[in-house]
Amino acid sequence: MKHPYKFCFGPWNISEGQDPYGPPTRPAQSFDWKLGQLKKIGYDAMMFHDDDAVPNIDEKSDAQVRKETRELKQRLADAGIAAEMVAPRLWFSPMTIDGAYTSNDPKCRRYAIDRSRRCIDIARGLGTDLIVLWLAREGSYLRESKNARKCVDLLVAAIDQMLAHDRKVRIAIEPKPNEPMDVAYLPTIGHALAIAQLTRDPKRVGALIESAHAILAGLDPADEIDFACAFGKLWSLHLNDQNGLKFDQDKPFGSANLRTAFNQVRALERNGYGRKGELVCFDVHPFRTTKVEHWLRHLDNSRRTFLALLAKARSFDEAKAKVLIADRNYQDLDQMVLEHLMGI
Ligand code: XLS
Ligand code: MG
């Protein structure tokens, strides 16, 4: 089947199985091993956190960061793999305990911005103009501890400094409504696109949709896709799945709700996603129970499910659906979708 889609995952998607209640269940794999597997399972690109690209980044000089970025760029080129984006990991450091760009401490806010500038330099060095901001600690545990109005200004100021640092960089905000925060400041695509308008160059601020995050916000990820695409602002995508309102599960794509996954693929198709080089990334994690020898199955399976649902989206009888819609016979439209997905 001919299609425009290219696939991507990040090194963190080959994770070791730790959760808040228990240690890893698989030994850590090297970055080179992960890179080596990528092509073998039909993927084209890798996404990075800044410290996936340059480990222990905070301990390194600018010259060292540049050197390691150049070396990584060469390894990626040798392997025929593109870097899709780089995201500043602003949730590990002691400097981001109380938030990064919205910390109450100006020294910590400065750290977050300096680190984001470095992240942009790494992205440029790896040949991508895309920075992803998952604003993990920008929100509140305790509403009275922060001034949410001021935090909007701080977020805009931080993004403005990133845009000023590199005239070509594009920033895709990855909203998530909660976890680790109780309540995040930018929980939905609507929030991401609204804050883009307050920045110095709204054209360079867009969005990334993660299926699980939209579900956690009580939204349908397919509608979030259509909404972002209506603004020409869906610049990346983290497909995965989520079974209801609980911790972020990062399940394989389609694993909890095949119909929701089908509708995401339909939304991508009708918006021509991928035709300007946007990638389909799977932000999925192996189950904790996964054995070492099955370590890549969640990535392979997510891609397989995507392609199977693409075939389903393309073979959906649109003409028949149209007749049912015109007759307001949504009852049979519902059953038609179910039978199409069940293959009967
Ligand atoms: C976490 C996010 C994270 C981002 C990249 O919930 O999905 O993995 O995609 O920083
Ligand atoms: Mg994600």
PDB file of C-alpha atoms in Angstrom, residues 18 62 158 183 203 208 282 289:
ATOM      1  CA  GLN A  18      10.557   0.581  36.288  1.00  0.00           C
ATOM      2  CA  ASP A  62      29.465  24.205  25.252  1.00  0.00           C
ATOM      3  CA  ALA A 158      10.536  31.617  27.708  1.00  0.00           C
ATOM      4  CA  VAL A 183      -3.057  20.407  36.991  1.00  0.00           C
ATOM      5  CA  LYS A 203       3.931  31.073  12.946  1.00  0.00           C
ATOM      6  CA  LEU A 208       2.304  17.905  18.993  1.00  0.00           C
ATOM      7  CA  PHE A 282       4.927   6.190  18.647  1.00  0.00           C
ATOM      8  CA  THR A 289       6.168  -7.804  32.144  1.00  0.00           C
TER       9      THR A 289
END
